[in-house]
Amino acid sequence: MVTVHSGSRAVPSALSPLPLDAWLLDLTAAAVSLPNTASPDLLGDGLARLELIALHFPKFNDGRAYSQARLLRGRMGYRGELRATGDVLRDQLPFMLRCGFDSFEKADPPFGEAVRAAATLFSVVYQPAEDNRVPAAELRRLATAGAMAAAAAVSLG
Amino acid sequence: MPDSYFYRYDAHDRALVAERVAQFRDQVARRLSGDLTEEQFKPLRLTNGLYLQLHAYMLRVAIPYGTLTSGQLRALAGIARRFDRGYGHFTTRQNLQFNWIRLEDAPDILEALAAVDMHAMQTSGNCIRNVTADHFAGAAGDEVEDPRIWAEIVRQWSTLHPEFSFLPRKFKIAVTGSPRDRAAVRVHDIGLRLHRDPAGAVGFEVIVGGGLGRTPMIGKTLRDFLPREDLLAYLEATLRVYNRYGRRDNLYKARIKILVHEIGAERMRGEVDAEFHALRGTALRLPDEVIDAIARQFAAPALAARPARSEDVERLRARDRAFARWLAANVTPHRVPGYAIVTAALKQLGAPPGDASATQMDAVADLADRHSSGEVRVSHEQNLILPWVPLDDLQALWRALDALGFADPVAGRIGDIVACPGLDYCALANARSIPLAQRLSLRFGDAARQQEIGELKVRISGCINACGHHHVGHIGILGVDRNGTELYQISLGGDPEAGSTAIGEILGPALTEERTIEAIEAMVDLYLATRVAGERFVDTYRRLGADPYKEKVYGHRA
Ligand code: SF4
């Protein structure tokens, strides 16, 4: 099993994530694996000590972990490693990267290249997510505001 | 080519669609070379609108809020000619399907669509599907605001949404801006109804958990009035609750309506509100400038002032019964005096509902250029709409549509049958729907009789998935399979409109095709004999109840 990364995370953690039940008994462990039916709220104060959270895709088309990822990143401010495990396919990578995953468990070594390609596959996004990319609507608003400011500057000058 | 009076792609939209085509071209190449198995490829082709049907691939093209330029319609005709057998099928969700596609051609077809700012993204799969809206938007006199502005905002937000591309099940959103709900917002996963609060501000009634299919349900209002700037935050909150808690153990219980039903509207509202409060005011908030920039693109064409009454039309109406019938059925009053909305009925005697040949599509595109500011709409009833027609053009347009076979005066009438593809095309079907629709339209083909019967919505689905929306037909017909025999179950009293939305009630045991047609004839006769002035078929049914109809059809009170 090789773990690859998106470039934002230089070296994936070597820790083995504990299953949630075990981790709840040993809150000092720095890595946990969350089943996709569990609420990220269960991590409670222990979240601050975590270096690695693994979220699971039992099948690629079971998308619950996307919401878990966004809650962890966007709502709870988790900045450690977020790893996608299970049925992780290269065609789902663009979505995973946008939801805040930054490492991927995968048996297939060429996957590293796939992650890099996925990050640049779409130059445009339409909605805010966890990757700080600016949505098209906001780019348009900024462009209009910029054009108006420029026009104002010209008319003043 | 005329300008368009709805959202125009900019460089961002074009870049995204082009990148999507390139991605799919690569995926198809990997499938053809054997790198991808059919199992791995299936979800990829589905999110690009490509289905494997009984005889060939089917490609479903998105027509956001059912609005097309004449140029786009011509491009669709061109694709039908080049890659299909020369025709296309307009669906009840305002989309267009090509039924005879080769996998190898699919990337080229998507590229041809991209050239006219169209795509097939999210017309399938367990994601947020193409957003639908009132087909008379912008032209009807009765709306608060053009619902397509909001359908476009939702279209952009939902396109390649990273969190909601693998939902428990498909997800359909519809928007209406009119009290006369032509978008059936109460039978969608989310229905949005624009209205004003007492202070005059525009916002949404948000209806969640409606749907047809095997468990038809009418949606629950989770919010009476949502301020418009909060729309995306509220949608994201609702979808997140659904993505996390919607059932994934059973395909038939996976729609959001089941979640709402199982936990109850109160708890659903609580869950969504909790999420909404955390999301409200974040980057999802819609600033006025963003809304206004989209709204400006939906500005109506500059329509020259015209007299509110056309003497030519009135003269011909008095003289020609066929023209008078067509005016009564297929022409709708316009917001602007001197103009009309015209329905081109894709309900030719003996042809599948919603089918149009490439030649017919080209011809309608020409008519749109000549008479309707170059714009065409697709309706849920599988008709084409010309929304900006001067009254003085009606006569010429009527003759031209008649020459195409699209002037049958059926809109809203018994001949305006909605039917899914059924067993002729669909692998899931129990029974054929198209031949039944054809035989019914032949039986009731007489225009004078149709006019006498008045509004009567007949909807046919070939199986319990209800793509023909039979639950909300005044007369609904569902194909069932009994030991290898195709039978049809009739229901009465359905209604798609908000305010009076109703799911039809099953009349009795399923019947053969022949007996189904006889039963409908008998029930229509009963209606004509017992109606009181001003009653439509469905009103008489509501007044009398089911018993007299059962007696007519089954000869006893079932
Ligand atoms: S209702 Fe059934 S038969 Fe008709 S198109 Fe849908 S799935 Fe196919």
PDB file of C-alpha atoms in Angstrom, chain A:
ATOM      1  CA  MET A   1       0.000   0.000   0.000  1.00  0.00           C
ATOM      2  CA  VAL A   2       1.417   3.348  -1.049  1.00  0.00           C
ATOM      3  CA  THR A   3       0.133   6.633   0.220  1.00  0.00           C
ATOM      4  CA  VAL A   4       0.500   9.528  -2.150  1.00  0.00           C
ATOM      5  CA  HIS A   5      -0.049  13.179  -1.618  1.00  0.00           C
ATOM      6  CA  SER A   6      -1.308  16.173  -3.521  1.00  0.00           C
ATOM      7  CA  GLY A   7       1.784  18.289  -3.301  1.00  0.00           C
ATOM      8  CA  SER A   8       0.382  20.359  -0.477  1.00  0.00           C
ATOM      9  CA  ARG A   9       1.445  17.633   1.931  1.00  0.00           C
ATOM     10  CA  ALA A  10       5.087  16.776   1.337  1.00  0.00           C
ATOM     11  CA  VAL A  11       5.288  13.617   3.413  1.00  0.00           C
ATOM     12  CA  PRO A  12       2.233  11.614   4.405  1.00  0.00           C
ATOM     13  CA  SER A  13       2.180  10.548   8.010  1.00  0.00           C
ATOM     14  CA  ALA A  14       3.607   7.133   8.853  1.00  0.00           C
ATOM     15  CA  LEU A  15       1.191   6.798  11.769  1.00  0.00           C
ATOM     16  CA  SER A  16      -1.419   4.051  11.634  1.00  0.00           C
ATOM     17  CA  PRO A  17      -4.805   5.511  12.394  1.00  0.00           C
ATOM     18  CA  LEU A  18      -6.699   3.899  15.278  1.00  0.00           C
ATOM     19  CA  PRO A  19     -10.292   2.864  14.710  1.00  0.00           C
ATOM     20  CA  LEU A  20     -12.615   5.446  16.295  1.00  0.00           C
ATOM     21  CA  ASP A  21     -13.654   3.153  19.188  1.00  0.00           C
ATOM     22  CA  ALA A  22     -10.038   2.491  20.167  1.00  0.00           C
ATOM     23  CA  TRP A  23      -9.094   6.138  19.803  1.00  0.00           C
ATOM     24  CA  LEU A  24     -11.958   7.214  22.092  1.00  0.00           C
ATOM     25  CA  LEU A  25     -10.301   5.078  24.796  1.00  0.00           C
ATOM     26  CA  ASP A  26      -6.871   6.599  24.107  1.00  0.00           C
ATOM     27  CA  LEU A  27      -7.330  10.240  23.229  1.00  0.00           C
ATOM     28  CA  THR A  28      -3.575  10.839  23.173  1.00  0.00           C
ATOM     29  CA  ALA A  29      -3.120   8.910  19.908  1.00  0.00           C
ATOM     30  CA  ALA A  30      -2.447  11.304  17.027  1.00  0.00           C
ATOM     31  CA  ALA A  31      -4.205   9.386  14.251  1.00  0.00           C
ATOM     32  CA  VAL A  32      -7.799   8.186  13.947  1.00  0.00           C
ATOM     33  CA  SER A  33      -9.929   6.561  11.331  1.00  0.00           C
ATOM     34  CA  LEU A  34     -13.514   7.773  11.202  1.00  0.00           C
ATOM     35  CA  PRO A  35     -16.256   5.588   9.711  1.00  0.00           C
ATOM     36  CA  ASN A  36     -18.401   7.553   7.297  1.00  0.00           C
ATOM     37  CA  THR A  37     -21.452   7.212   9.534  1.00  0.00           C
ATOM     38  CA  ALA A  38     -19.772   8.984  12.466  1.00  0.00           C
ATOM     39  CA  SER A  39     -20.137  12.669  13.142  1.00  0.00           C
ATOM     40  CA  PRO A  40     -16.824  14.569  13.246  1.00  0.00           C
ATOM     41  CA  ASP A  41     -18.210  16.187  16.424  1.00  0.00           C
ATOM     42  CA  LEU A  42     -17.342  12.945  18.241  1.00  0.00           C
ATOM     43  CA  LEU A  43     -13.674  13.929  18.080  1.00  0.00           C
ATOM     44  CA  GLY A  44     -14.353  16.746  20.543  1.00  0.00           C
ATOM     45  CA  ASP A  45     -11.330  18.323  22.225  1.00  0.00           C
ATOM     46  CA  GLY A  46      -9.153  15.469  20.994  1.00  0.00           C
ATOM     47  CA  LEU A  47      -9.209  17.061  17.561  1.00  0.00           C
ATOM     48  CA  ALA A  48      -6.484  19.520  18.568  1.00  0.00           C
ATOM     49  CA  ARG A  49      -4.018  16.655  19.148  1.00  0.00           C
ATOM     50  CA  LEU A  50      -4.727  14.823  15.891  1.00  0.00           C
ATOM     51  CA  GLU A  51      -2.149  14.793  13.107  1.00  0.00           C
ATOM     52  CA  LEU A  52      -3.984  12.395  10.823  1.00  0.00           C
ATOM     53  CA  ILE A  53      -7.651  11.682  10.227  1.00  0.00           C
ATOM     54  CA  ALA A  54      -8.572   8.952   7.771  1.00  0.00           C
ATOM     55  CA  LEU A  55     -12.035   9.144   6.200  1.00  0.00           C
ATOM     56  CA  HIS A  56     -13.446   6.113   4.482  1.00  0.00           C
ATOM     57  CA  PHE A  57     -15.117   5.469   1.136  1.00  0.00           C
ATOM     58  CA  PRO A  58     -16.578   1.945   1.334  1.00  0.00           C
ATOM     59  CA  LYS A  59     -17.635   2.433  -2.310  1.00  0.00           C
ATOM     60  CA  PHE A  60     -16.600   5.345  -4.503  1.00  0.00           C
ATOM     61  CA  ASN A  61     -20.269   6.311  -4.877  1.00  0.00           C
ATOM     62  CA  ASP A  62     -20.907   6.584  -1.145  1.00  0.00           C
ATOM     63  CA  GLY A  63     -20.212  10.297  -0.761  1.00  0.00           C
ATOM     64  CA  ARG A  64     -20.676  10.823   2.986  1.00  0.00           C
ATOM     65  CA  ALA A  65     -16.984  11.388   3.669  1.00  0.00           C
ATOM     66  CA  TYR A  66     -17.020  14.468   1.434  1.00  0.00           C
ATOM     67  CA  SER A  67     -19.306  16.161   3.968  1.00  0.00           C
ATOM     68  CA  GLN A  68     -17.206  14.933   6.882  1.00  0.00           C
ATOM     69  CA  ALA A  69     -14.117  16.395   5.244  1.00  0.00           C
ATOM     70  CA  ARG A  70     -15.728  19.780   4.709  1.00  0.00           C
ATOM     71  CA  LEU A  71     -16.983  19.908   8.294  1.00  0.00           C
ATOM     72  CA  LEU A  72     -13.547  19.047   9.644  1.00  0.00           C
ATOM     73  CA  ARG A  73     -11.790  21.605   7.484  1.00  0.00           C
ATOM     74  CA  GLY A  74     -14.324  24.390   7.173  1.00  0.00           C
ATOM     75  CA  ARG A  75     -16.304  24.195  10.383  1.00  0.00           C
ATOM     76  CA  MET A  76     -13.884  22.720  12.907  1.00  0.00           C
ATOM     77  CA  GLY A  77     -10.658  24.215  11.595  1.00  0.00           C
ATOM     78  CA  TYR A  78      -8.717  20.957  11.388  1.00  0.00           C
ATOM     79  CA  ARG A  79      -5.366  21.529   9.630  1.00  0.00           C
ATOM     80  CA  GLY A  80      -3.694  18.144   9.999  1.00  0.00           C
ATOM     81  CA  GLU A  81      -3.529  15.444   7.363  1.00  0.00           C
ATOM     82  CA  LEU A  82      -6.855  14.301   5.914  1.00  0.00           C
ATOM     83  CA  ARG A  83      -6.582  10.983   4.141  1.00  0.00           C
ATOM     84  CA  ALA A  84      -9.104   9.295   1.846  1.00  0.00           C
ATOM     85  CA  THR A  85      -9.163   5.525   2.282  1.00  0.00           C
ATOM     86  CA  GLY A  86     -11.095   2.707   0.632  1.00  0.00           C
ATOM     87  CA  ASP A  87     -12.485   2.898  -2.903  1.00  0.00           C
ATOM     88  CA  VAL A  88     -10.524   5.959  -3.994  1.00  0.00           C
ATOM     89  CA  LEU A  89     -10.557   6.294  -7.779  1.00  0.00           C
ATOM     90  CA  ARG A  90      -8.605   8.778  -9.803  1.00  0.00           C
ATOM     91  CA  ASP A  91     -11.734  10.257 -11.387  1.00  0.00           C
ATOM     92  CA  GLN A  92     -12.988  11.302  -7.956  1.00  0.00           C
ATOM     93  CA  LEU A  93      -9.766  13.120  -7.023  1.00  0.00           C
ATOM     94  CA  PRO A  94     -10.805  16.601  -8.193  1.00  0.00           C
ATOM     95  CA  PHE A  95     -13.764  16.465  -5.785  1.00  0.00           C
ATOM     96  CA  MET A  96     -11.670  15.091  -2.931  1.00  0.00           C
ATOM     97  CA  LEU A  97      -9.024  17.783  -3.280  1.00  0.00           C
ATOM     98  CA  ARG A  98     -11.689  20.496  -3.182  1.00  0.00           C
ATOM     99  CA  CYS A  99     -13.220  19.046  -0.022  1.00  0.00           C
ATOM    100  CA  GLY A 100      -9.881  19.254   1.786  1.00  0.00           C
ATOM    101  CA  PHE A 101      -8.357  15.790   1.438  1.00  0.00           C
ATOM    102  CA  ASP A 102      -4.600  15.975   1.089  1.00  0.00           C
ATOM    103  CA  SER A 103      -3.518  12.355   1.036  1.00  0.00           C
ATOM    104  CA  PHE A 104      -4.855   9.222  -0.588  1.00  0.00           C
ATOM    105  CA  GLU A 105      -4.439   5.578   0.233  1.00  0.00           C
ATOM    106  CA  LYS A 106      -4.039   3.681  -2.969  1.00  0.00           C
ATOM    107  CA  ALA A 107      -2.411   0.441  -4.060  1.00  0.00           C
ATOM    108  CA  ASP A 108      -1.396   1.858  -7.388  1.00  0.00           C
ATOM    109  CA  PRO A 109       1.918   3.851  -7.559  1.00  0.00           C
ATOM    110  CA  PRO A 110       1.163   5.978 -10.707  1.00  0.00           C
ATOM    111  CA  PHE A 111      -1.572   7.512  -8.576  1.00  0.00           C
ATOM    112  CA  GLY A 112       0.745  10.316  -7.480  1.00  0.00           C
ATOM    113  CA  GLU A 113       0.756  11.693 -11.003  1.00  0.00           C
ATOM    114  CA  ALA A 114      -3.041  11.365 -11.098  1.00  0.00           C
ATOM    115  CA  VAL A 115      -3.356  13.499  -7.979  1.00  0.00           C
ATOM    116  CA  ARG A 116      -1.225  16.242  -9.494  1.00  0.00           C
ATOM    117  CA  ALA A 117      -3.231  16.103 -12.732  1.00  0.00           C
ATOM    118  CA  ALA A 118      -6.527  16.207 -10.831  1.00  0.00           C
ATOM    119  CA  ALA A 119      -5.523  19.407  -9.086  1.00  0.00           C
ATOM    120  CA  THR A 120      -5.321  21.261 -12.406  1.00  0.00           C
ATOM    121  CA  LEU A 121      -7.972  19.430 -14.425  1.00  0.00           C
ATOM    122  CA  PHE A 122     -10.547  22.201 -14.010  1.00  0.00           C
ATOM    123  CA  SER A 123      -9.363  25.789 -14.107  1.00  0.00           C
ATOM    124  CA  VAL A 124     -12.767  27.088 -13.008  1.00  0.00           C
ATOM    125  CA  VAL A 125     -14.833  26.391  -9.906  1.00  0.00           C
ATOM    126  CA  TYR A 126     -18.397  27.526  -9.284  1.00  0.00           C
ATOM    127  CA  GLN A 127     -18.654  27.185  -5.539  1.00  0.00           C
ATOM    128  CA  PRO A 128     -16.574  27.905  -2.453  1.00  0.00           C
ATOM    129  CA  ALA A 129     -15.087  24.781  -0.843  1.00  0.00           C
ATOM    130  CA  GLU A 130     -12.075  23.951   1.350  1.00  0.00           C
ATOM    131  CA  ASP A 131      -9.326  24.653  -1.170  1.00  0.00           C
ATOM    132  CA  ASN A 132      -9.521  28.461  -1.119  1.00  0.00           C
ATOM    133  CA  ARG A 133     -10.126  28.595  -4.838  1.00  0.00           C
ATOM    134  CA  VAL A 134     -12.140  31.632  -5.882  1.00  0.00           C
ATOM    135  CA  PRO A 135     -15.490  30.763  -7.513  1.00  0.00           C
ATOM    136  CA  ALA A 136     -16.356  32.162 -10.947  1.00  0.00           C
ATOM    137  CA  ALA A 137     -19.102  34.423  -9.568  1.00  0.00           C
ATOM    138  CA  GLU A 138     -16.611  36.108  -7.231  1.00  0.00           C
ATOM    139  CA  LEU A 139     -14.014  36.511 -10.012  1.00  0.00           C
ATOM    140  CA  ARG A 140     -16.672  38.199 -12.134  1.00  0.00           C
ATOM    141  CA  ARG A 141     -17.668  40.481  -9.274  1.00  0.00           C
ATOM    142  CA  LEU A 142     -14.051  41.451  -8.660  1.00  0.00           C
ATOM    143  CA  ALA A 143     -13.466  42.038 -12.373  1.00  0.00           C
ATOM    144  CA  THR A 144     -16.515  44.316 -12.573  1.00  0.00           C
ATOM    145  CA  ALA A 145     -15.505  46.180  -9.434  1.00  0.00           C
ATOM    146  CA  GLY A 146     -11.951  46.513 -10.814  1.00  0.00           C
ATOM    147  CA  ALA A 147     -13.231  47.787 -14.159  1.00  0.00           C
ATOM    148  CA  MET A 148     -15.411  50.319 -12.384  1.00  0.00           C
ATOM    149  CA  ALA A 149     -12.526  51.500 -10.213  1.00  0.00           C
ATOM    150  CA  ALA A 150     -10.322  51.817 -13.305  1.00  0.00           C
ATOM    151  CA  ALA A 151     -13.029  53.765 -15.115  1.00  0.00           C
ATOM    152  CA  ALA A 152     -13.398  56.042 -12.094  1.00  0.00           C
ATOM    153  CA  ALA A 153      -9.623  56.575 -11.993  1.00  0.00           C
ATOM    154  CA  VAL A 154      -9.578  57.450 -15.695  1.00  0.00           C
ATOM    155  CA  SER A 155     -12.411  59.926 -15.348  1.00  0.00           C
ATOM    156  CA  LEU A 156     -10.719  61.510 -12.330  1.00  0.00           C
ATOM    157  CA  GLY A 157      -7.384  61.702 -14.117  1.00  0.00           C
TER     158      GLY A 157
END
